[in-house]
Amino acid sequence: AVAFFVLLLSTRSLHIAFFASVTIMCVLISVTGTMVLLGWSLGVVESVLIGIIAGFSVDYVVHLAHSYKAASGDTETRIRAAFGDMGISVLNGMITSVGASIPLFFCQLQFFKKFGTFLCMVIGFSWIFANFAFMSVLAQLKIPIQKKGKKASDDANAEDVLEFSINGGVAGTKNVVDDNVYEYNLPPPIKIEPKIYESTATTPTISKPPPTQEIVLNNDHCDSNGEESA
């Protein structure tokens, strides 16, 4: 019940939280059944380990569920986005956790030996159910996710702007293909012919002033006092 409310709070989707909780229950049943097959009796150690199964098994499924919810598009697009965004991180987390539990197999203390086996089982089952069961159910049911609040209004406004701004403000018709997939039938594009405009402004011209005239005096016609002789 606690895991369901945590998943509902993180994903804000009822069916995603429900399927994720069912996945955690499947991990719990699988680990408990494997403990019985191994011949473990219900003691103090086993009771403590069973109590923490939900905490270990919720990690992978909540990452994939949140990534699926945060993606946009139809169901197939969301599945691809969830695996592309968190698939490699979940896989690396599983490998490192299983690798950390292997050295505990060789411990002499019974508690650490059982804890290593328990950790390996929980991580393995939770990764398998999260990737192959939880995501497969979402892909098969294809339950649409309704956008609410400000995000939905922003997306609607963005679609309106897209419709009106394409092709110079002339929008075509929009056909609904799938959940959130639309097909736009646009009119032929508008051809804009370039025009070359000639400037009517005249370039101002600057006239060159006439050259300065120099007066040359002939010394033969001047007397010694600098006066011109008759």
PDB file of C-alpha atoms in Angstrom, residues 31-167:
ATOM      1  CA  VAL A  31      11.744 -13.989  -3.909  1.00  0.00           C
ATOM      2  CA  THR A  32       9.749 -15.609  -1.119  1.00  0.00           C
ATOM      3  CA  GLY A  33       9.133 -18.707  -3.233  1.00  0.00           C
ATOM      4  CA  THR A  34      12.827 -18.944  -4.097  1.00  0.00           C
ATOM      5  CA  MET A  35      13.728 -18.734  -0.399  1.00  0.00           C
ATOM      6  CA  VAL A  36      11.417 -21.676   0.251  1.00  0.00           C
ATOM      7  CA  LEU A  37      12.988 -23.626  -2.631  1.00  0.00           C
ATOM      8  CA  LEU A  38      16.424 -22.999  -1.112  1.00  0.00           C
ATOM      9  CA  GLY A  39      15.247 -24.577   2.154  1.00  0.00           C
ATOM     10  CA  TRP A  40      15.350 -21.445   4.278  1.00  0.00           C
ATOM     11  CA  SER A  41      13.200 -21.561   7.385  1.00  0.00           C
ATOM     12  CA  LEU A  42      11.379 -18.462   8.607  1.00  0.00           C
ATOM     13  CA  GLY A  43      13.649 -17.015  11.250  1.00  0.00           C
ATOM     14  CA  VAL A  44      14.832 -13.613  12.380  1.00  0.00           C
ATOM     15  CA  VAL A  45      17.153 -13.128   9.404  1.00  0.00           C
ATOM     16  CA  GLU A  46      14.543 -14.230   6.867  1.00  0.00           C
ATOM     17  CA  SER A  47      11.898 -11.977   8.440  1.00  0.00           C
ATOM     18  CA  VAL A  48      14.154  -8.940   8.196  1.00  0.00           C
ATOM     19  CA  LEU A  49      15.002  -9.726   4.572  1.00  0.00           C
ATOM     20  CA  ILE A  50      11.372 -10.185   3.581  1.00  0.00           C
ATOM     21  CA  GLY A  51      10.540  -6.834   5.171  1.00  0.00           C
ATOM     22  CA  ILE A  52      12.937  -4.945   2.936  1.00  0.00           C
ATOM     23  CA  ILE A  53      11.959  -6.596  -0.365  1.00  0.00           C
ATOM     24  CA  ALA A  54       9.610  -3.752  -1.308  1.00  0.00           C
ATOM     25  CA  GLY A  55      12.313  -1.157  -0.759  1.00  0.00           C
ATOM     26  CA  PHE A  56      14.767  -2.959  -3.041  1.00  0.00           C
ATOM     27  CA  SER A  57      12.271  -3.885  -5.760  1.00  0.00           C
ATOM     28  CA  VAL A  58      10.650  -0.454  -6.188  1.00  0.00           C
ATOM     29  CA  ASP A  59      13.799   1.196  -7.544  1.00  0.00           C
ATOM     30  CA  TYR A  60      13.832   0.022 -11.162  1.00  0.00           C
ATOM     31  CA  VAL A  61      10.105   0.074 -11.781  1.00  0.00           C
ATOM     32  CA  VAL A  62       9.669   3.612 -10.471  1.00  0.00           C
ATOM     33  CA  HIS A  63      12.461   4.906 -12.707  1.00  0.00           C
ATOM     34  CA  LEU A  64      10.908   3.384 -15.814  1.00  0.00           C
ATOM     35  CA  ALA A  65       7.393   4.460 -14.791  1.00  0.00           C
ATOM     36  CA  HIS A  66       8.425   8.063 -14.237  1.00  0.00           C
ATOM     37  CA  SER A  67      10.350   8.171 -17.517  1.00  0.00           C
ATOM     38  CA  TYR A  68       7.344   6.697 -19.352  1.00  0.00           C
ATOM     39  CA  LYS A  69       5.016   9.276 -17.804  1.00  0.00           C
ATOM     40  CA  ALA A  70       7.344  12.206 -18.537  1.00  0.00           C
ATOM     41  CA  ALA A  71       7.715  11.302 -22.222  1.00  0.00           C
ATOM     42  CA  SER A  72       5.353  12.640 -24.879  1.00  0.00           C
ATOM     43  CA  GLY A  73       3.723  10.994 -27.870  1.00  0.00           C
ATOM     44  CA  ASP A  74       1.872   7.744 -28.322  1.00  0.00           C
ATOM     45  CA  THR A  75       2.477   4.550 -26.333  1.00  0.00           C
ATOM     46  CA  GLU A  76       5.223   3.202 -28.577  1.00  0.00           C
ATOM     47  CA  THR A  77       7.062   6.518 -28.489  1.00  0.00           C
ATOM     48  CA  ARG A  78       6.822   6.616 -24.694  1.00  0.00           C
ATOM     49  CA  ILE A  79       8.146   3.069 -24.382  1.00  0.00           C
ATOM     50  CA  ARG A  80      11.116   3.872 -26.610  1.00  0.00           C
ATOM     51  CA  ALA A  81      11.777   7.101 -24.730  1.00  0.00           C
ATOM     52  CA  ALA A  82      11.640   5.360 -21.340  1.00  0.00           C
ATOM     53  CA  PHE A  83      14.097   2.644 -22.387  1.00  0.00           C
ATOM     54  CA  GLY A  84      16.326   5.150 -24.142  1.00  0.00           C
ATOM     55  CA  ASP A  85      16.390   7.477 -21.155  1.00  0.00           C
ATOM     56  CA  MET A  86      16.546   5.082 -18.187  1.00  0.00           C
ATOM     57  CA  GLY A  87      17.183   1.648 -19.704  1.00  0.00           C
ATOM     58  CA  ILE A  88      20.984   1.852 -19.606  1.00  0.00           C
ATOM     59  CA  SER A  89      20.951   3.369 -16.101  1.00  0.00           C
ATOM     60  CA  VAL A  90      18.698   0.605 -14.774  1.00  0.00           C
ATOM     61  CA  LEU A  91      20.877  -2.049 -16.422  1.00  0.00           C
ATOM     62  CA  ASN A  92      24.081  -0.600 -14.952  1.00  0.00           C
ATOM     63  CA  GLY A  93      22.457  -0.386 -11.528  1.00  0.00           C
ATOM     64  CA  MET A  94      21.453  -4.042 -11.714  1.00  0.00           C
ATOM     65  CA  ILE A  95      24.954  -5.136 -12.772  1.00  0.00           C
ATOM     66  CA  THR A  96      26.695  -3.202  -9.995  1.00  0.00           C
ATOM     67  CA  SER A  97      24.252  -4.418  -7.309  1.00  0.00           C
ATOM     68  CA  VAL A  98      24.562  -8.061  -8.361  1.00  0.00           C
ATOM     69  CA  GLY A  99      28.337  -7.670  -8.540  1.00  0.00           C
ATOM     70  CA  ALA A 100      28.387  -6.247  -5.009  1.00  0.00           C
ATOM     71  CA  SER A 101      26.375  -9.207  -3.680  1.00  0.00           C
ATOM     72  CA  ILE A 102      28.688 -11.904  -5.108  1.00  0.00           C
ATOM     73  CA  PRO A 103      31.496 -11.495  -2.506  1.00  0.00           C
ATOM     74  CA  LEU A 104      28.927 -12.021   0.247  1.00  0.00           C
ATOM     75  CA  PHE A 105      28.400 -15.596  -0.973  1.00  0.00           C
ATOM     76  CA  PHE A 106      31.769 -16.582   0.496  1.00  0.00           C
ATOM     77  CA  CYS A 107      31.258 -15.083   3.956  1.00  0.00           C
ATOM     78  CA  GLN A 108      31.454 -17.375   6.982  1.00  0.00           C
ATOM     79  CA  LEU A 109      28.716 -15.554   8.893  1.00  0.00           C
ATOM     80  CA  GLN A 110      25.292 -16.909   8.034  1.00  0.00           C
ATOM     81  CA  PHE A 111      23.634 -13.486   8.000  1.00  0.00           C
ATOM     82  CA  PHE A 112      25.958 -11.994   5.368  1.00  0.00           C
ATOM     83  CA  LYS A 113      25.824 -15.129   3.249  1.00  0.00           C
ATOM     84  CA  LYS A 114      22.030 -15.124   3.204  1.00  0.00           C
ATOM     85  CA  PHE A 115      21.936 -11.382   2.649  1.00  0.00           C
ATOM     86  CA  GLY A 116      24.142 -11.714  -0.437  1.00  0.00           C
ATOM     87  CA  THR A 117      21.881 -14.403  -1.874  1.00  0.00           C
ATOM     88  CA  PHE A 118      18.790 -12.381  -1.007  1.00  0.00           C
ATOM     89  CA  LEU A 119      20.186  -9.214  -2.595  1.00  0.00           C
ATOM     90  CA  CYS A 120      21.062 -11.035  -5.804  1.00  0.00           C
ATOM     91  CA  MET A 121      17.564 -12.541  -6.021  1.00  0.00           C
ATOM     92  CA  VAL A 122      15.719  -9.276  -5.351  1.00  0.00           C
ATOM     93  CA  ILE A 123      17.781  -7.256  -7.805  1.00  0.00           C
ATOM     94  CA  GLY A 124      17.491  -9.909 -10.505  1.00  0.00           C
ATOM     95  CA  PHE A 125      13.738 -10.413 -10.149  1.00  0.00           C
ATOM     96  CA  SER A 126      13.002  -6.683  -9.887  1.00  0.00           C
ATOM     97  CA  TRP A 127      15.001  -5.922 -13.052  1.00  0.00           C
ATOM     98  CA  ILE A 128      13.324  -8.746 -14.994  1.00  0.00           C
ATOM     99  CA  PHE A 129       9.786  -7.827 -13.936  1.00  0.00           C
ATOM    100  CA  ALA A 130      10.332  -4.088 -14.449  1.00  0.00           C
ATOM    101  CA  ASN A 131      11.727  -4.427 -17.975  1.00  0.00           C
ATOM    102  CA  PHE A 132       9.850  -7.427 -19.367  1.00  0.00           C
ATOM    103  CA  ALA A 133       6.574  -7.476 -17.405  1.00  0.00           C
ATOM    104  CA  PHE A 134       5.755  -3.900 -16.418  1.00  0.00           C
ATOM    105  CA  MET A 135       6.791  -2.259 -19.685  1.00  0.00           C
ATOM    106  CA  SER A 136       5.190  -5.056 -21.727  1.00  0.00           C
ATOM    107  CA  VAL A 137       1.830  -4.527 -20.018  1.00  0.00           C
ATOM    108  CA  LEU A 138       1.979  -0.789 -20.727  1.00  0.00           C
ATOM    109  CA  ALA A 139       2.884  -1.464 -24.357  1.00  0.00           C
ATOM    110  CA  GLN A 140       0.031  -3.941 -24.858  1.00  0.00           C
ATOM    111  CA  LEU A 141      -2.769  -2.036 -23.127  1.00  0.00           C
ATOM    112  CA  LYS A 142      -1.890   1.353 -24.667  1.00  0.00           C
ATOM    113  CA  ILE A 143      -3.799   3.344 -22.068  1.00  0.00           C
ATOM    114  CA  PRO A 144      -3.664   7.050 -23.058  1.00  0.00           C
ATOM    115  CA  ILE A 145      -2.287   9.566 -20.603  1.00  0.00           C
ATOM    116  CA  GLN A 146      -4.275  12.761 -20.349  1.00  0.00           C
ATOM    117  CA  LYS A 147      -2.282  15.945 -19.874  1.00  0.00           C
ATOM    118  CA  LYS A 148      -3.638  18.265 -17.229  1.00  0.00           C
ATOM    119  CA  GLY A 149      -2.990  21.737 -15.941  1.00  0.00           C
ATOM    120  CA  LYS A 150      -0.592  24.288 -17.323  1.00  0.00           C
ATOM    121  CA  LYS A 151       1.368  21.788 -19.402  1.00  0.00           C
ATOM    122  CA  ALA A 152      -1.721  20.805 -21.386  1.00  0.00           C
ATOM    123  CA  SER A 153      -2.624  24.449 -22.070  1.00  0.00           C
ATOM    124  CA  ASP A 154       0.960  25.218 -23.093  1.00  0.00           C
ATOM    125  CA  ASP A 155       0.966  22.282 -25.497  1.00  0.00           C
ATOM    126  CA  ALA A 156      -2.361  23.387 -26.960  1.00  0.00           C
ATOM    127  CA  ASN A 157      -1.097  26.931 -27.430  1.00  0.00           C
ATOM    128  CA  ALA A 158       2.078  25.606 -29.040  1.00  0.00           C
ATOM    129  CA  GLU A 159       0.002  23.552 -31.497  1.00  0.00           C
ATOM    130  CA  ASP A 160      -2.115  26.602 -32.361  1.00  0.00           C
ATOM    131  CA  VAL A 161       0.970  28.696 -32.958  1.00  0.00           C
ATOM    132  CA  LEU A 162       2.444  25.915 -35.088  1.00  0.00           C
ATOM    133  CA  GLU A 163      -0.702  25.644 -37.181  1.00  0.00           C
ATOM    134  CA  PHE A 164      -0.893  29.378 -37.788  1.00  0.00           C
ATOM    135  CA  SER A 165       2.823  30.060 -38.294  1.00  0.00           C
ATOM    136  CA  ILE A 166       3.516  27.324 -40.842  1.00  0.00           C
ATOM    137  CA  ASN A 167       3.579  28.515 -44.423  1.00  0.00           C
TER     138      ASN A 167
END
